Amino acid sequence: MPFPEGFVWGAASSGPQSEGNFHKRHQNIFDYWYATEPTAFYQEVGPDLTSNFYNDYTNDLKLMKKAGIKALRLSIQWSRLIENFETGDVNQEGAVFYQKLFTAMKVAGVEPYVNLFHFDMPFELQHQYGGWQSKHVVDLFEKYAQRAFELYGGQIDHWFTFNEPKVILDGQYLYQFHYPNIVDGPTAVQVAFDINLASAKAIAAFRKVNTNPNATIGTILNLTPAYAASDDPRDQEAARIAELWSNDMFLQPAIQGKFPSALVDLLKNDHVLWDATENELALIASNQIDELGVNYYHPFRVEAPDVSPKSLQDWMPDIYFKEYQLPGRIENVDKGWEIYPKALYDIAISMRDRFGNIPWFVSENGMGVSNEERFLDDQGMVHDDYRINFMHDHLAELLKGIEAGSNCHGYFTWTAIDNWSWKNAYRNRYGLIRNEIHTQEKTLKKSAYWFNQLSRENQLPPSNFELN
Ligand code: IFM
């Protein structure tokens, strides 16, 4: 079966993971963390060079075309575009860089999908105000977003406010993998609210200044469907709360303009509910997204926690659920993530049935593998059949969901060219295109040829796909 006509075949990346830290007016929290604690990063490789997209984007776009990539999701760095965070004045050099980049993408025939925030809080705003803990920072984000819409509104048809807000909570405020590595459940709750508010404020700014009739705005959520370990009511209850916390806390405000009432009741009961005014709730209620980007990598299997949530303990969301590892699961061992393509079908059906069949697309899906040199042939090409199989199996489930009526219009793999991955740096490679990080030589992997055929024919290549 072919995919629907006009289905978009793309790839996703982000500014901090690909551009390199060239000519930036400000530093973000990862630039700062690397400068002050390089040992926190795999092999002490930081975000200075990444995949050199800042200097090499013309060549990169040519390679992407060869891989059949017709659209690229990327992000503007707040710390590059804005000169003065308080006034929203732009940095000219940063503004010109993005303007030239978007023009080059149009010329190359690679459609830009532009996101405004990909984990890269400017470090001054983190230090001075506490980043997303501060409503003032929410207002500064709105200013920055508005400037971006004004500058590039004529060039961009697809805008997004955030990438994976849940990971910001997890990394910065719960499980210590993003600077400043705080462990504080109630603060994470406030940050969840503030990010939802910031997204709604950016959408309001977009509705105010946008003059491009083709432009839409969305957000990008990493969905991890929660599956209970068993039929035991305690496990079922754990899955219900995990779903509310991990997915619905962002899905419902973005699509329906309100927070899940069961979650609000739970947080209120635990005395950790966010601080929100009537005006802020009204703003969220009246600024919904046009389309949703879904990043999907793995499911979230849970069981009941070992001790009752009523026990005396610091409040954390996972007093209500405990991660459960399915015995015999297929796993991407390098990353430690279960591979479960069927969840993509479940997401498609949930979009159809629970979220008004909103237009959506897969904004990230892919496989990070370490030591890909293992799979190099004599000509220097990586034979990444595992990645082809991964994408194939997920796309087959997605197609079933589309056939069942789900309104999905694209698939973006993570990623086009091997890029830098936060604390893991270049340990796991995700690209259709290999990057020799010491020479910055970039070469197509076998999966790039597979993706090219997929994108050309708009249907899954046969499972015995081989290079000619
Ligand atoms: O590298 C990340 C990206 O920044 C967000 N989604 C998951 C990717 C792979 O881990």
CSV table of N, CA, C and O in Angstrom, one decimal, residues 13-22 24 28 30-31 34 41 44-57 60 75 77 80 97-98 118 120 414-415 417-427 429 433-442:
chain,number,residue,atom,x,y,z
A,13,SER,N,16.4,17.4,13.2
A,13,SER,CA,17.7,17.7,13.8
A,13,SER,C,17.4,18.9,14.7
A,13,SER,O,16.3,19.4,14.9
A,14,SER,N,18.5,19.5,15.3
A,14,SER,CA,18.3,20.7,16.1
A,14,SER,C,19.5,21.6,16.0
A,14,SER,O,20.6,21.1,15.7
A,15,GLY,N,19.3,22.9,16.3
A,15,GLY,CA,20.5,23.8,16.2
A,15,GLY,C,21.6,23.4,17.1
A,15,GLY,O,22.7,23.2,16.6
A,16,PRO,N,21.4,23.2,18.4
A,16,PRO,CA,22.5,22.9,19.3
A,16,PRO,C,23.2,21.6,19.0
A,16,PRO,O,24.3,21.4,19.4
A,17,GLN,N,22.5,20.7,18.3
A,17,GLN,CA,23.1,19.4,18.0
A,17,GLN,C,23.8,19.3,16.6
A,17,GLN,O,24.4,18.3,16.3
A,18,SER,N,23.7,20.4,15.8
A,18,SER,CA,24.2,20.3,14.5
A,18,SER,C,25.1,21.5,14.1
A,18,SER,O,26.1,21.4,13.4
A,19,GLU,N,24.7,22.7,14.5
A,19,GLU,CA,25.3,23.9,14.0
A,19,GLU,C,26.8,24.1,14.4
A,19,GLU,O,27.6,24.5,13.6
A,20,GLY,N,27.1,23.8,15.6
A,20,GLY,CA,28.4,24.1,16.2
A,20,GLY,C,28.3,25.5,16.8
A,20,GLY,O,27.4,26.3,16.4
A,21,ASN,N,29.2,25.7,17.8
A,21,ASN,CA,29.1,26.9,18.6
A,21,ASN,C,29.8,28.1,17.9
A,21,ASN,O,30.6,28.8,18.6
A,22,PHE,N,29.5,28.3,16.7
A,22,PHE,CA,30.3,29.4,15.9
A,22,PHE,C,29.5,30.7,16.0
A,22,PHE,O,28.3,30.8,15.8
A,24,LYS,N,28.3,32.6,18.1
A,24,LYS,CA,27.1,32.8,18.9
A,24,LYS,C,27.2,33.9,19.9
A,24,LYS,O,28.2,34.0,20.6
A,28,ASN,N,24.2,28.6,25.5
A,28,ASN,CA,23.1,28.0,26.2
A,28,ASN,C,23.6,27.1,27.3
A,28,ASN,O,24.8,27.0,27.6
A,30,PHE,N,23.9,24.0,27.7
A,30,PHE,CA,24.9,22.9,27.3
A,30,PHE,C,26.3,23.5,27.0
A,30,PHE,O,27.3,22.9,27.3
A,31,ASP,N,26.3,24.6,26.3
A,31,ASP,CA,27.6,25.3,26.0
A,31,ASP,C,28.3,25.5,27.4
A,31,ASP,O,29.5,25.3,27.5
A,34,TYR,N,29.4,22.3,29.3
A,34,TYR,CA,30.6,21.7,28.7
A,34,TYR,C,31.8,22.6,29.1
A,34,TYR,O,32.9,22.0,29.4
A,41,PHE,N,30.5,14.8,29.7
A,41,PHE,CA,30.1,14.4,28.4
A,41,PHE,C,30.9,13.2,27.9
A,41,PHE,O,32.1,13.1,28.2
A,44,GLU,N,34.4,13.4,26.6
A,44,GLU,CA,34.6,14.9,26.7
A,44,GLU,C,34.4,15.6,25.4
A,44,GLU,O,35.1,16.6,25.1
A,45,VAL,N,33.5,15.1,24.6
A,45,VAL,CA,33.1,15.8,23.4
A,45,VAL,C,31.9,16.7,23.6
A,45,VAL,O,30.9,16.2,24.0
A,46,GLY,N,32.1,18.0,23.4
A,46,GLY,CA,31.1,19.0,23.6
A,46,GLY,C,30.4,19.5,22.4
A,46,GLY,O,30.6,18.9,21.3
A,47,PRO,N,29.6,20.5,22.5
A,47,PRO,CA,28.8,21.0,21.4
A,47,PRO,C,29.5,22.1,20.5
A,47,PRO,O,28.9,22.8,19.8
A,48,ASP,N,30.9,22.2,20.6
A,48,ASP,CA,31.6,23.2,19.9
A,48,ASP,C,31.5,23.1,18.4
A,48,ASP,O,31.3,24.0,17.7
A,49,LEU,N,31.7,21.9,17.9
A,49,LEU,CA,31.7,21.7,16.5
A,49,LEU,C,30.4,20.9,16.0
A,49,LEU,O,29.9,21.2,14.9
A,50,THR,N,30.0,20.0,16.7
A,50,THR,CA,28.9,19.1,16.4
A,50,THR,C,29.0,18.6,14.9
A,50,THR,O,30.1,18.1,14.6
A,51,SER,N,28.0,18.8,14.0
A,51,SER,CA,28.3,18.4,12.7
A,51,SER,C,28.5,19.5,11.7
A,51,SER,O,28.4,19.4,10.5
A,52,ASN,N,28.9,20.7,12.3
A,52,ASN,CA,29.4,21.8,11.5
A,52,ASN,C,28.4,22.3,10.5
A,52,ASN,O,28.8,22.9,9.4
A,53,PHE,N,27.1,22.2,10.8
A,53,PHE,CA,26.1,22.6,9.9
A,53,PHE,C,26.2,24.1,9.6
A,53,PHE,O,25.8,24.6,8.6
A,54,TYR,N,26.7,24.9,10.6
A,54,TYR,CA,26.8,26.3,10.5
A,54,TYR,C,27.6,26.7,9.2
A,54,TYR,O,27.2,27.6,8.5
A,55,ASN,N,28.7,25.9,9.0
A,55,ASN,CA,29.6,26.2,7.9
A,55,ASN,C,29.3,25.4,6.7
A,55,ASN,O,29.6,25.7,5.5
A,56,ASP,N,28.7,24.2,6.9
A,56,ASP,CA,28.6,23.2,5.8
A,56,ASP,C,27.2,22.9,5.3
A,56,ASP,O,27.0,21.9,4.7
A,57,TYR,N,26.2,23.8,5.6
A,57,TYR,CA,24.9,23.4,5.3
A,57,TYR,C,24.6,23.2,3.8
A,57,TYR,O,23.8,22.4,3.4
A,60,ASP,N,25.6,19.8,3.2
A,60,ASP,CA,24.7,18.9,3.9
A,60,ASP,C,23.4,18.7,3.2
A,60,ASP,O,22.8,17.6,3.1
A,75,SER,N,16.0,23.6,14.5
A,75,SER,CA,15.6,24.6,15.5
A,75,SER,C,16.5,25.8,15.4
A,75,SER,O,17.7,25.8,15.1
A,77,GLN,N,18.3,28.7,17.4
A,77,GLN,CA,18.8,28.8,18.8
A,77,GLN,C,18.5,30.2,19.3
A,77,GLN,O,19.0,31.2,18.8
A,80,ARG,N,21.4,32.3,19.7
A,80,ARG,CA,22.1,32.8,18.5
A,80,ARG,C,21.3,34.0,18.0
A,80,ARG,O,21.8,35.0,17.5
A,97,PHE,N,22.3,34.5,9.5
A,97,PHE,CA,22.6,33.1,9.3
A,97,PHE,C,21.3,32.3,9.0
A,97,PHE,O,21.2,31.6,8.0
A,98,TYR,N,20.3,32.5,9.8
A,98,TYR,CA,19.0,31.7,9.6
A,98,TYR,C,18.3,32.1,8.3
A,98,TYR,O,17.8,31.3,7.6
A,118,HIS,N,14.7,23.8,21.6
A,118,HIS,CA,15.2,22.3,21.7
A,118,HIS,C,16.2,22.2,22.8
A,118,HIS,O,17.4,22.1,22.6
A,120,ASP,N,17.5,24.2,24.7
A,120,ASP,CA,18.7,25.1,24.8
A,120,ASP,C,18.4,26.4,25.5
A,120,ASP,O,18.6,27.5,24.9
A,414,TRP,N,14.9,10.6,12.8
A,414,TRP,CA,16.1,11.2,13.5
A,414,TRP,C,17.2,10.3,13.2
A,414,TRP,O,17.2,9.2,13.7
A,415,THR,N,18.2,10.7,12.4
A,415,THR,CA,18.3,12.1,11.9
A,415,THR,C,19.0,12.0,10.5
A,415,THR,O,19.2,10.8,10.0
A,417,ILE,N,22.0,13.5,9.3
A,417,ILE,CA,23.5,13.3,9.4
A,417,ILE,C,23.8,13.1,10.9
A,417,ILE,O,23.3,13.8,11.7
A,418,ASP,N,24.6,12.1,11.2
A,418,ASP,CA,25.0,11.8,12.6
A,418,ASP,C,25.2,13.2,13.3
A,418,ASP,O,26.0,14.0,12.8
A,419,ASN,N,24.6,13.3,14.4
A,419,ASN,CA,24.8,14.6,15.1
A,419,ASN,C,25.1,14.4,16.6
A,419,ASN,O,25.2,13.2,17.0
A,420,TRP,N,25.3,15.4,17.3
A,420,TRP,CA,25.8,15.4,18.7
A,420,TRP,C,24.6,15.2,19.6
A,420,TRP,O,23.6,15.9,19.4
A,421,SER,N,24.7,14.3,20.5
A,421,SER,CA,23.5,13.9,21.4
A,421,SER,C,23.8,14.2,22.9
A,421,SER,O,24.1,13.3,23.6
A,422,TRP,N,23.8,15.5,23.3
A,422,TRP,CA,23.8,15.9,24.7
A,422,TRP,C,24.9,15.2,25.4
A,422,TRP,O,26.0,15.1,25.0
A,423,LYS,N,24.6,14.6,26.6
A,423,LYS,CA,25.6,13.9,27.4
A,423,LYS,C,26.3,12.8,26.6
A,423,LYS,O,27.5,12.5,26.9
A,424,ASN,N,25.6,12.1,25.8
A,424,ASN,CA,26.1,11.0,25.0
A,424,ASN,C,27.0,11.4,23.9
A,424,ASN,O,27.7,10.5,23.3
A,425,ALA,N,27.0,12.7,23.6
A,425,ALA,CA,27.8,13.2,22.5
A,425,ALA,C,27.7,12.4,21.2
A,425,ALA,O,26.6,12.2,20.7
A,426,TYR,N,28.8,11.8,20.7
A,426,TYR,CA,28.7,11.0,19.5
A,426,TYR,C,28.7,9.5,19.7
A,426,TYR,O,29.1,8.7,18.9
A,427,ARG,N,28.4,9.1,20.9
A,427,ARG,CA,28.4,7.6,21.2
A,427,ARG,C,27.5,6.8,20.3
A,427,ARG,O,27.9,5.9,19.6
A,429,ARG,N,25.1,6.7,17.0
A,429,ARG,CA,24.9,7.4,15.8
A,429,ARG,C,23.5,7.1,15.3
A,429,ARG,O,23.0,5.9,15.2
A,433,ILE,N,23.2,9.4,7.2
A,433,ILE,CA,24.5,9.8,6.6
A,433,ILE,C,25.6,9.8,7.7
A,433,ILE,O,25.3,10.4,8.8
A,434,ARG,N,26.6,9.1,7.5
A,434,ARG,CA,27.7,9.0,8.5
A,434,ARG,C,28.5,10.3,8.5
A,434,ARG,O,28.8,10.9,7.5
A,435,ASN,N,28.9,10.7,9.7
A,435,ASN,CA,29.8,11.8,9.9
A,435,ASN,C,31.1,11.3,10.6
A,435,ASN,O,31.0,10.9,11.7
A,436,GLU,N,32.2,11.4,9.9
A,436,GLU,CA,33.5,11.1,10.5
A,436,GLU,C,33.8,12.3,11.3
A,436,GLU,O,34.3,13.4,10.8
A,437,ILE,N,33.6,12.3,12.6
A,437,ILE,CA,33.7,13.6,13.4
A,437,ILE,C,35.0,14.2,13.4
A,437,ILE,O,35.1,15.4,13.6
A,438,HIS,N,36.1,13.5,13.2
A,438,HIS,CA,37.4,14.1,13.2
A,438,HIS,C,37.8,14.8,11.9
A,438,HIS,O,38.5,15.8,11.9
A,439,THR,N,37.2,14.3,10.8
A,439,THR,CA,37.5,15.0,9.5
A,439,THR,C,36.2,15.7,9.0
A,439,THR,O,36.3,16.5,8.0
A,440,GLN,N,35.1,15.5,9.6
A,440,GLN,CA,33.8,16.0,9.1
A,440,GLN,C,33.5,15.5,7.7
A,440,GLN,O,32.8,16.1,6.9
A,441,GLU,N,34.0,14.3,7.3
A,441,GLU,CA,33.7,13.8,6.0
A,441,GLU,C,32.3,13.1,6.2
A,441,GLU,O,32.1,12.3,7.1
A,442,LYS,N,31.4,13.3,5.3
A,442,LYS,CA,30.0,12.8,5.4
A,442,LYS,C,29.7,11.9,4.3
A,442,LYS,O,29.9,12.3,3.1
